[in-house]
Tab-separated table of C-alpha atoms in Angstrom:
chain	number	residue	atom	x	y	z
A	1	MET	CA	-25.118	-13.871	-29.508
A	2	GLN	CA	-21.811	-12.083	-30.544
A	3	HIS	CA	-18.994	-11.636	-27.770
A	4	ILE	CA	-18.514	-7.900	-27.090
A	5	ASP	CA	-14.827	-6.835	-25.932
A	6	LEU	CA	-14.348	-3.320	-24.793
A	7	SER	CA	-11.008	-1.612	-25.326
A	8	TYR	CA	-9.786	2.211	-25.137
A	9	GLN	CA	-6.925	3.960	-26.903
A	10	TRP	CA	-5.192	7.412	-26.394
A	11	GLN	CA	-5.806	9.948	-29.115
A	12	PRO	CA	-3.599	12.517	-30.104
A	13	GLN	CA	-5.306	15.868	-30.233
A	14	SER	CA	-3.945	16.528	-33.673
A	15	ARG	CA	-6.277	13.481	-34.982
A	16	GLU	CA	-9.325	14.650	-33.413
A	17	ALA	CA	-10.836	15.371	-36.687
A	18	VAL	CA	-10.617	11.655	-37.451
A	19	ARG	CA	-12.252	10.636	-34.468
A	20	ASN	CA	-15.902	9.544	-34.393
A	21	ARG	CA	-17.837	12.324	-33.030
A	22	GLN	CA	-20.768	10.630	-32.203
A	23	SER	CA	-19.315	8.599	-29.359
A	24	PRO	CA	-16.071	8.269	-27.629
A	25	LEU	CA	-16.547	4.560	-27.572
A	26	ARG	CA	-15.367	3.185	-31.291
A	27	ASN	CA	-14.790	0.114	-33.406
A	28	PRO	CA	-12.519	-0.306	-36.124
A	29	LEU	CA	-15.047	-2.277	-38.459
A	30	MET	CA	-17.752	0.519	-37.778
A	31	ASP	CA	-15.362	3.019	-38.854
A	32	LEU	CA	-14.656	1.472	-41.976
A	33	LEU	CA	-18.144	0.826	-42.683
A	34	GLN	CA	-19.270	4.400	-41.912
A	35	ALA	CA	-16.252	5.695	-43.851
A	36	VAL	CA	-17.451	3.750	-47.155
A	37	ARG	CA	-21.001	4.973	-46.491
A	38	HIS	CA	-19.682	8.526	-46.315
A	39	ALA	CA	-17.445	8.454	-48.979
A	40	GLY	CA	-19.023	6.233	-51.447
A	41	SER	CA	-15.754	4.080	-52.215
A	42	ILE	CA	-12.869	2.056	-50.799
A	43	ALA	CA	-10.430	4.947	-51.918
A	44	GLY	CA	-12.620	7.746	-50.711
A	45	ALA	CA	-12.967	5.895	-47.243
A	46	ALA	CA	-9.017	5.061	-47.216
A	47	LYS	CA	-8.334	9.064	-47.651
A	48	PHE	CA	-11.014	9.840	-45.182
A	49	LEU	CA	-9.491	7.468	-42.606
A	50	ASN	CA	-5.703	8.634	-43.577
A	51	LEU	CA	-5.278	4.617	-44.205
A	52	SER	CA	-3.832	2.983	-47.404
A	53	TYR	CA	-6.365	1.460	-49.995
A	54	ARG	CA	-4.726	-2.012	-49.399
A	55	HIS	CA	-5.132	-1.866	-45.921
A	56	VAL	CA	-8.873	-0.825	-45.892
A	57	TRP	CA	-9.483	-3.248	-48.815
A	58	GLY	CA	-7.631	-6.030	-46.829
A	59	GLU	CA	-9.501	-5.410	-43.534
A	60	LEU	CA	-12.838	-5.361	-45.147
A	61	LYS	CA	-12.183	-8.637	-46.406
A	62	ARG	CA	-10.888	-10.210	-43.140
A	63	TRP	CA	-14.140	-8.915	-41.399
A	64	GLU	CA	-16.423	-10.473	-44.283
A	65	GLN	CA	-14.555	-13.805	-43.743
A	66	ALA	CA	-14.752	-13.711	-39.875
A	67	MET	CA	-18.320	-12.925	-40.297
A	68	GLY	CA	-19.418	-15.151	-43.167
A	69	GLN	CA	-21.296	-12.311	-44.575
A	70	PRO	CA	-20.501	-9.706	-47.340
A	71	LEU	CA	-20.263	-6.245	-46.090
A	72	ILE	CA	-19.573	-4.398	-49.193
A	73	LEU	CA	-21.177	-4.993	-52.304
A	74	TRP	CA	-18.721	-4.862	-55.212
A	75	GLU	CA	-20.562	-4.726	-58.477
A	76	LYS	CA	-18.472	-3.680	-61.793
A	77	GLY	CA	-18.836	-0.145	-62.598
A	78	GLN	CA	-20.614	0.887	-59.711
A	79	ALA	CA	-19.191	2.516	-56.585
A	80	ALA	CA	-18.773	0.188	-53.498
A	81	ARG	CA	-21.586	0.417	-51.176
A	82	LEU	CA	-22.465	-1.403	-48.042
A	83	SER	CA	-24.463	-4.521	-47.959
A	84	GLY	CA	-28.027	-5.119	-46.169
A	85	PHE	CA	-25.914	-6.947	-43.340
A	86	ALA	CA	-23.528	-3.753	-43.004
A	87	ASP	CA	-26.400	-1.700	-42.769
A	88	LYS	CA	-27.958	-3.397	-40.157
A	89	LEU	CA	-24.736	-3.394	-38.035
A	90	LEU	CA	-24.386	0.269	-38.328
A	91	TRP	CA	-27.996	0.530	-37.241
A	92	ALA	CA	-27.821	-1.481	-34.220
A	93	GLU	CA	-24.512	0.064	-33.174
A	94	ARG	CA	-26.309	3.789	-33.586
A	95	GLN	CA	-29.244	2.252	-31.241
A	96	ALA	CA	-26.366	0.903	-28.760
A	97	GLN	CA	-24.541	4.303	-28.646
A	98	ALA	CA	-27.930	6.322	-28.259
A	99	ARG	CA	-29.076	4.280	-25.253
A	100	LEU	CA	-25.711	3.950	-23.707
A	101	ALA	CA	-24.111	7.676	-24.579
A	102	PRO	CA	-24.534	9.014	-20.992
A	103	GLN	CA	-22.771	6.152	-19.568
A	104	ILE	CA	-20.074	5.726	-22.320
A	105	SER	CA	-19.075	9.559	-21.912
A	106	ALA	CA	-18.924	9.081	-18.210
A	107	LEU	CA	-16.580	6.294	-18.618
A	108	GLN	CA	-14.605	8.275	-21.177
A	109	ALA	CA	-14.384	11.315	-18.791
A	110	GLU	CA	-13.213	9.100	-15.546
A	111	LEU	CA	-10.573	7.397	-17.807
A	112	GLU	CA	-9.203	10.765	-18.888
A	113	LYS	CA	-9.310	12.051	-15.219
A	114	THR	CA	-7.768	9.050	-13.804
A	115	PHE	CA	-4.950	8.963	-16.776
A	116	ALA	CA	-4.059	12.482	-16.211
A	117	VAL	CA	-2.588	11.716	-12.934
A	118	ALA	CA	-0.065	9.833	-14.800
A	119	PHE	CA	0.910	13.135	-16.797
A	120	ASP	CA	0.931	15.385	-13.759
A	121	PRO	CA	4.516	15.475	-11.893
A	122	ASP	CA	2.743	16.839	-8.711
A	123	HIS	CA	1.094	13.494	-8.183
A	124	GLN	CA	2.675	10.370	-6.820
A	125	VAL	CA	1.798	6.828	-6.864
A	126	LEU	CA	3.213	4.288	-4.483
A	127	PRO	CA	2.388	0.562	-5.004
A	128	ILE	CA	1.883	-1.011	-1.641
A	129	PHE	CA	0.972	-4.832	-0.777
A	130	ALA	CA	-0.337	-5.319	2.543
A	131	SER	CA	-1.859	-7.727	5.315
A	132	HIS	CA	-5.599	-6.343	5.387
A	133	ASP	CA	-6.227	-3.527	7.571
A	134	ASP	CA	-9.206	-0.646	7.930
A	135	ALA	CA	-6.592	1.935	8.782
A	136	LEU	CA	-4.649	1.570	5.609
A	137	VAL	CA	-8.108	1.985	3.662
A	138	GLY	CA	-8.584	5.132	5.403
A	139	LEU	CA	-4.775	6.264	4.608
A	140	ARG	CA	-5.478	5.579	1.020
A	141	GLU	CA	-8.376	8.258	1.020
A	142	THR	CA	-6.581	10.837	2.877
A	143	ALA	CA	-3.428	10.245	0.846
A	144	ALA	CA	-5.310	10.681	-2.548
A	145	ALA	CA	-6.641	14.195	-1.188
A	146	GLN	CA	-3.003	15.191	-1.285
A	147	SER	CA	-1.951	13.731	-4.567
A	148	LEU	CA	-0.518	10.648	-3.176
A	149	HIS	CA	-2.129	7.791	-4.694
A	150	LEU	CA	-1.609	4.300	-2.906
A	151	ASP	CA	-1.738	1.565	-5.218
A	152	LEU	CA	-2.984	-0.771	-2.327
A	153	ARG	CA	-3.568	-4.547	-2.705
A	154	PHE	CA	-4.311	-6.517	0.230
A	155	CYS	CA	-2.944	-10.116	0.784
A	156	GLY	CA	-1.085	-11.935	3.615
A	157	SER	CA	1.459	-10.457	5.280
A	158	VAL	CA	4.015	-13.279	4.249
A	159	ASP	CA	2.606	-12.525	0.660
A	160	ALA	CA	3.058	-8.783	1.071
A	161	ILE	CA	6.831	-9.014	2.368
A	162	ARG	CA	7.359	-11.497	-0.985
A	163	ALA	CA	5.965	-9.015	-2.982
A	164	LEU	CA	8.212	-6.544	-1.713
A	165	ASN	CA	11.525	-8.777	-2.264
A	166	GLU	CA	10.240	-9.537	-5.873
A	167	GLY	CA	10.088	-6.078	-6.894
A	168	ARG	CA	6.181	-5.868	-7.433
A	169	CYS	CA	5.681	-3.273	-4.775
A	170	HIS	CA	7.477	-0.515	-2.835
A	171	VAL	CA	6.234	-1.036	0.377
A	172	ALA	CA	4.674	-3.890	2.235
A	173	GLY	CA	2.301	-3.746	5.186
A	174	PHE	CA	2.631	-6.571	8.211
A	175	HIS	CA	1.999	-7.015	11.774
A	176	ALA	CA	3.391	-8.836	14.546
A	177	PRO	CA	3.416	-8.754	18.574
A	178	TRP	CA	5.316	-6.491	20.212
A	179	GLN	CA	9.114	-7.984	19.767
A	180	PRO	CA	8.062	-11.742	19.749
A	181	GLY	CA	10.768	-14.067	20.731
A	182	ALA	CA	13.338	-15.238	18.480
A	183	GLN	CA	12.138	-18.676	18.473
A	184	SER	CA	8.222	-17.811	18.050
A	185	LEU	CA	6.189	-19.098	15.037
A	186	VAL	CA	6.370	-15.369	14.074
A	187	ALA	CA	9.924	-14.902	14.209
A	188	ARG	CA	10.429	-18.231	12.415
A	189	THR	CA	8.211	-17.081	9.692
A	190	TYR	CA	9.367	-13.383	9.142
A	191	LYS	CA	13.030	-13.741	9.626
A	192	PRO	CA	13.886	-15.316	6.416
A	193	LEU	CA	11.989	-12.681	4.542
A	194	LEU	CA	13.654	-9.683	6.379
A	195	LYS	CA	17.045	-8.680	6.034
A	196	PRO	CA	18.788	-6.015	8.392
A	197	GLY	CA	20.404	-3.404	5.978
A	198	LEU	CA	18.201	-4.135	3.223
A	199	HIS	CA	15.078	-3.493	4.850
A	200	LYS	CA	13.848	-0.387	6.722
A	201	LEU	CA	10.674	-0.477	8.833
A	202	MET	CA	8.349	2.423	9.089
A	203	GLY	CA	5.905	2.695	12.044
A	204	PHE	CA	2.330	2.829	11.429
A	205	ALA	CA	0.004	2.000	14.355
A	206	THR	CA	-0.837	-0.203	17.271
A	207	ARG	CA	-3.932	-2.100	17.047
A	208	GLU	CA	-5.860	-4.553	19.302
A	209	GLN	CA	-6.380	-8.296	18.189
A	210	GLY	CA	-8.831	-10.503	19.745
A	211	LEU	CA	-11.843	-12.626	19.128
A	212	MET	CA	-14.831	-11.267	17.188
A	213	VAL	CA	-18.189	-12.932	18.986
A	214	ALA	CA	-21.712	-12.134	18.364
A	215	PRO	CA	-23.397	-9.349	20.394
A	216	GLY	CA	-23.282	-10.300	24.036
A	217	ASN	CA	-20.957	-13.040	23.985
A	218	PRO	CA	-23.445	-15.785	24.222
A	219	ARG	CA	-20.809	-18.449	24.357
A	220	ARG	CA	-18.686	-16.485	26.981
A	221	LEU	CA	-15.642	-16.758	25.133
A	222	GLN	CA	-12.468	-15.038	26.778
A	223	GLY	CA	-9.425	-16.774	25.193
A	224	VAL	CA	-8.175	-19.272	22.467
A	225	ARG	CA	-8.702	-22.254	24.893
A	226	ASP	CA	-12.497	-21.462	25.098
A	227	LEU	CA	-12.577	-22.000	21.376
A	228	PHE	CA	-12.357	-25.702	21.955
A	229	GLN	CA	-15.704	-25.938	23.872
A	230	SER	CA	-18.137	-28.277	22.685
A	231	GLY	CA	-20.193	-26.416	19.805
A	232	VAL	CA	-18.291	-23.654	19.346
A	233	ARG	CA	-17.513	-22.743	15.543
A	234	PHE	CA	-14.806	-20.829	14.629
A	235	VAL	CA	-13.806	-19.209	11.411
A	236	ASN	CA	-10.156	-18.611	10.485
A	237	ARG	CA	-8.087	-16.486	8.341
A	238	SER	CA	-6.286	-17.767	5.340
A	239	VAL	CA	-2.510	-19.366	5.388
A	240	GLY	CA	0.269	-16.613	5.132
A	241	THR	CA	-1.904	-13.904	7.124
A	242	GLY	CA	-0.418	-12.360	10.094
A	243	THR	CA	-3.704	-13.150	11.855
A	244	ARG	CA	-3.373	-16.959	10.959
A	245	LEU	CA	0.191	-16.764	12.601
A	246	LEU	CA	-1.062	-15.293	15.515
A	247	LEU	CA	-3.694	-17.805	16.172
A	248	ASP	CA	-1.028	-20.690	15.208
A	249	GLN	CA	1.255	-19.393	17.581
A	250	SER	CA	-1.161	-19.116	20.251
A	251	LEU	CA	-2.411	-22.710	19.738
A	252	GLU	CA	1.347	-23.801	19.675
A	253	GLU	CA	2.464	-22.173	22.919
A	254	ALA	CA	-0.600	-23.326	24.667
A	255	GLY	CA	-0.045	-26.998	23.353
A	256	LEU	CA	-3.397	-26.990	21.571
A	257	ALA	CA	-3.888	-29.025	18.472
A	258	ALA	CA	-5.357	-27.433	15.382
A	259	ALA	CA	-6.970	-30.419	13.993
A	260	ASN	CA	-9.246	-30.250	17.328
A	261	LEU	CA	-10.484	-26.666	16.689
A	262	THR	CA	-13.904	-26.914	14.939
A	263	GLY	CA	-13.834	-24.683	11.895
A	264	TYR	CA	-9.827	-24.110	11.838
A	265	ASP	CA	-10.159	-25.032	7.779
A	266	HIS	CA	-13.026	-22.451	7.383
A	267	GLU	CA	-10.787	-19.583	5.888
A	268	GLU	CA	-11.825	-16.052	5.082
A	269	ASN	CA	-9.678	-13.750	3.287
A	270	SER	CA	-10.105	-10.565	5.438
A	271	HIS	CA	-11.209	-9.365	8.901
A	272	ALA	CA	-14.336	-7.487	7.381
A	273	ALA	CA	-15.156	-11.228	5.766
A	274	VAL	CA	-14.565	-13.060	9.251
A	275	ALA	CA	-16.893	-10.329	10.979
A	276	ALA	CA	-19.537	-10.766	8.453
A	277	CYS	CA	-19.332	-14.500	8.936
A	278	ILE	CA	-20.105	-14.082	12.589
A	279	ALA	CA	-22.680	-11.841	12.087
A	280	SER	CA	-24.548	-13.844	9.695
A	281	GLY	CA	-24.542	-16.488	12.320
A	282	GLN	CA	-22.281	-19.165	10.297
A	283	ALA	CA	-19.691	-19.121	12.914
A	284	ASP	CA	-19.561	-18.271	16.729
A	285	ALA	CA	-15.842	-16.541	16.886
A	286	GLY	CA	-13.060	-15.402	14.978
A	287	LEU	CA	-9.798	-13.842	15.257
A	288	GLY	CA	-9.595	-10.105	14.111
A	289	ILE	CA	-9.220	-6.330	14.954
A	290	ALA	CA	-11.610	-4.409	17.040
A	291	SER	CA	-12.860	-2.124	13.939
A	292	ALA	CA	-13.946	-5.113	11.853
A	293	ALA	CA	-15.971	-6.224	14.856
A	294	HIS	CA	-17.303	-2.798	15.352
A	295	VAL	CA	-18.662	-2.237	11.763
A	296	GLN	CA	-20.768	-5.510	12.125
A	297	GLY	CA	-21.781	-4.726	15.575
A	298	LEU	CA	-20.252	-7.526	17.120
A	299	ASP	CA	-18.725	-7.768	20.785
A	300	PHE	CA	-14.856	-7.782	20.941
A	301	VAL	CA	-12.900	-9.711	23.342
A	302	ALA	CA	-9.197	-7.957	23.303
A	303	LEU	CA	-6.482	-10.624	23.470
A	304	SER	CA	-3.266	-8.748	22.681
A	305	GLN	CA	-1.952	-5.390	20.988
A	306	GLU	CA	0.249	-5.701	18.120
A	307	HIS	CA	2.153	-3.485	15.917
A	308	TYR	CA	1.344	-2.867	12.237
A	309	TRP	CA	4.602	-1.938	10.359
A	310	LEU	CA	5.488	-0.604	6.892
A	311	VAL	CA	8.724	-2.139	5.246
A	312	CYS	CA	10.271	-1.116	2.457
A	313	LEU	CA	13.762	-1.087	1.044
A	314	ALA	CA	16.498	1.112	2.496
A	315	SER	CA	17.243	2.183	-1.201
A	316	ALA	CA	13.668	3.734	-1.531
A	317	LEU	CA	13.565	5.642	1.646
A	318	GLU	CA	14.515	8.929	-0.239
A	319	THR	CA	12.007	8.390	-3.270
A	320	ALA	CA	9.656	11.147	-3.138
A	321	PRO	CA	6.359	8.954	-2.839
A	322	VAL	CA	8.050	7.180	0.478
A	323	GLN	CA	8.860	11.003	1.584
A	324	GLU	CA	5.262	11.948	0.958
A	325	LEU	CA	3.855	9.027	3.106
A	326	ARG	CA	6.506	9.745	5.915
A	327	ARG	CA	4.931	13.219	5.971
A	328	LEU	CA	1.553	12.106	6.108
A	329	LEU	CA	1.942	9.588	8.725
A	330	HIS	CA	3.570	12.286	10.685
A	331	SER	CA	0.883	14.718	10.452
A	332	ALA	CA	-1.233	15.586	13.301
A	333	ALA	CA	-4.522	14.975	11.128
A	334	TRP	CA	-3.665	11.676	10.277
A	335	GLN	CA	-2.748	10.617	13.701
A	336	ALA	CA	-5.909	12.059	15.074
A	337	HIS	CA	-8.047	10.094	12.740
A	338	LEU	CA	-6.138	6.788	13.534
A	339	GLN	CA	-6.935	7.473	17.248
A	340	SER	CA	-10.606	7.843	16.596
A	341	MET	CA	-10.808	4.204	15.022
A	342	PRO	CA	-11.915	1.460	17.343
A	343	GLY	CA	-8.791	-0.637	18.725
A	344	TYR	CA	-6.245	1.600	17.035
A	345	THR	CA	-3.705	4.069	18.726
A	346	PRO	CA	-0.653	5.811	17.057
A	347	SER	CA	2.328	4.053	17.634
A	348	ALA	CA	5.302	5.943	19.143
A	349	TRP	CA	7.106	5.246	15.659
A	350	THR	CA	4.256	6.251	13.554
A	351	GLY	CA	6.019	7.723	10.245
A	352	GLN	CA	9.651	7.010	11.786
A	353	VAL	CA	12.108	4.700	10.125
A	354	GLN	CA	13.606	2.204	12.257
A	355	SER	CA	16.066	-0.792	12.046
A	356	LEU	CA	14.864	-4.417	11.546
A	357	ARG	CA	17.322	-5.041	14.836
A	358	SER	CA	15.937	-2.368	17.004
A	359	MET	CA	12.255	-3.205	16.603
A	360	LEU	CA	12.304	-6.799	15.998
A	361	PRO	CA	15.229	-8.312	17.931
A	362	TRP	CA	15.862	-11.734	15.966
A	363	TRP	CA	19.376	-10.784	14.958
A	364	THR	CA	22.871	-10.632	16.673
A	365	PHE	CA	25.872	-9.570	14.797
A	366	LYS	CA	29.069	-11.430	15.160
A	367	THR	CA	31.992	-8.990	15.649
A	368	GLN	CA	35.294	-8.957	15.560
A	369	ARG	CA	37.976	-6.898	17.406
A	370	ALA	CA	36.881	-3.361	18.401
A	371	GLY	CA	37.155	-1.220	15.053
A	372	ASP	CA	36.854	-4.292	12.700
A	373	ARG	CA	33.995	-4.627	10.418
A	374	VAL	CA	30.618	-6.126	11.375
A	375	ASN	CA	30.266	-9.578	9.738
A	376	PRO	CA	27.577	-9.442	7.534
A	377	GLN	CA	26.579	-12.899	8.876
A	378	PHE	CA	23.521	-12.977	11.440
A	379	THR	CA	22.013	-15.480	13.955
A	380	SER	CA	19.387	-15.781	16.334
A	381	PRO	CA	20.255	-14.693	19.835
């Protein structure tokens, strides 16, 4: 069984005559063999393909060596012709192309349509790394209809901010309780990654975090302490996610040991995956958002409200994609959509730009005499 790799290439319109018109899916060897059959010679094939004789001859020899079988019959005094093996290769390709022509044409059309965006100055693309969030999925669909394409990649909140700092995205999404204390686990985790002056916050949404449980809440779970009841199976989020941080902070504040929580090491990479795990009976509870519980028909025990923030470099605020994102977040249509999602409400700062210091009061700045510059060093309050 031969292994097949697929690839594609852009073809200038001026070379359309050289293109294999039988199918948009092309293979260099098949092009060579077809050209030899059509022209009846290596020289004719080279001219037909607009290549040098030496290149065509060398490629045919290379393919013969790779396949271990002759492709061209080189009889003295006669024109070059295809071997029986080469004839079978062309026959096999025609059979495959005939069977797959509709799918191949659809794939070509979709590729051309997608790449057309890259050449259209009216379309904007904004790379975003973000903690998993159902509303962001909805925002991506809404934005695409307005020529703003969110290249959205879900990961943990910590990894999202790191991706921003490493230049792998323009915007990062993370979530945190409203103004957590400067010594909280959330603050100790996020603070080293966020720099006042360098980063700016954009409000996105307020959402509920809580326990996702089976319909009817048969275990009567009402809080984190109840998770330690005998027989309760928990399903956790991955290390580095904001939801994992929220759990660990709650355990720390309550003086509870994670090692005693059955299922603490059972990790899933999204709210949806946690909800599916509970719905299938593999676990009794997991921490997550109301919308994920709603999709799976689970009950939801709200524990806290949190803010979901979008953060970007201050220098990126005036770029066209970020400006378009802010305009979309401000729109009444988007805020109405957000309001309709279970567990979500628009934030008072949705789409507005805020400083880290005003929203996350973990920094106080040392100042000198009145009128002196602000000391760039910052410390916890």
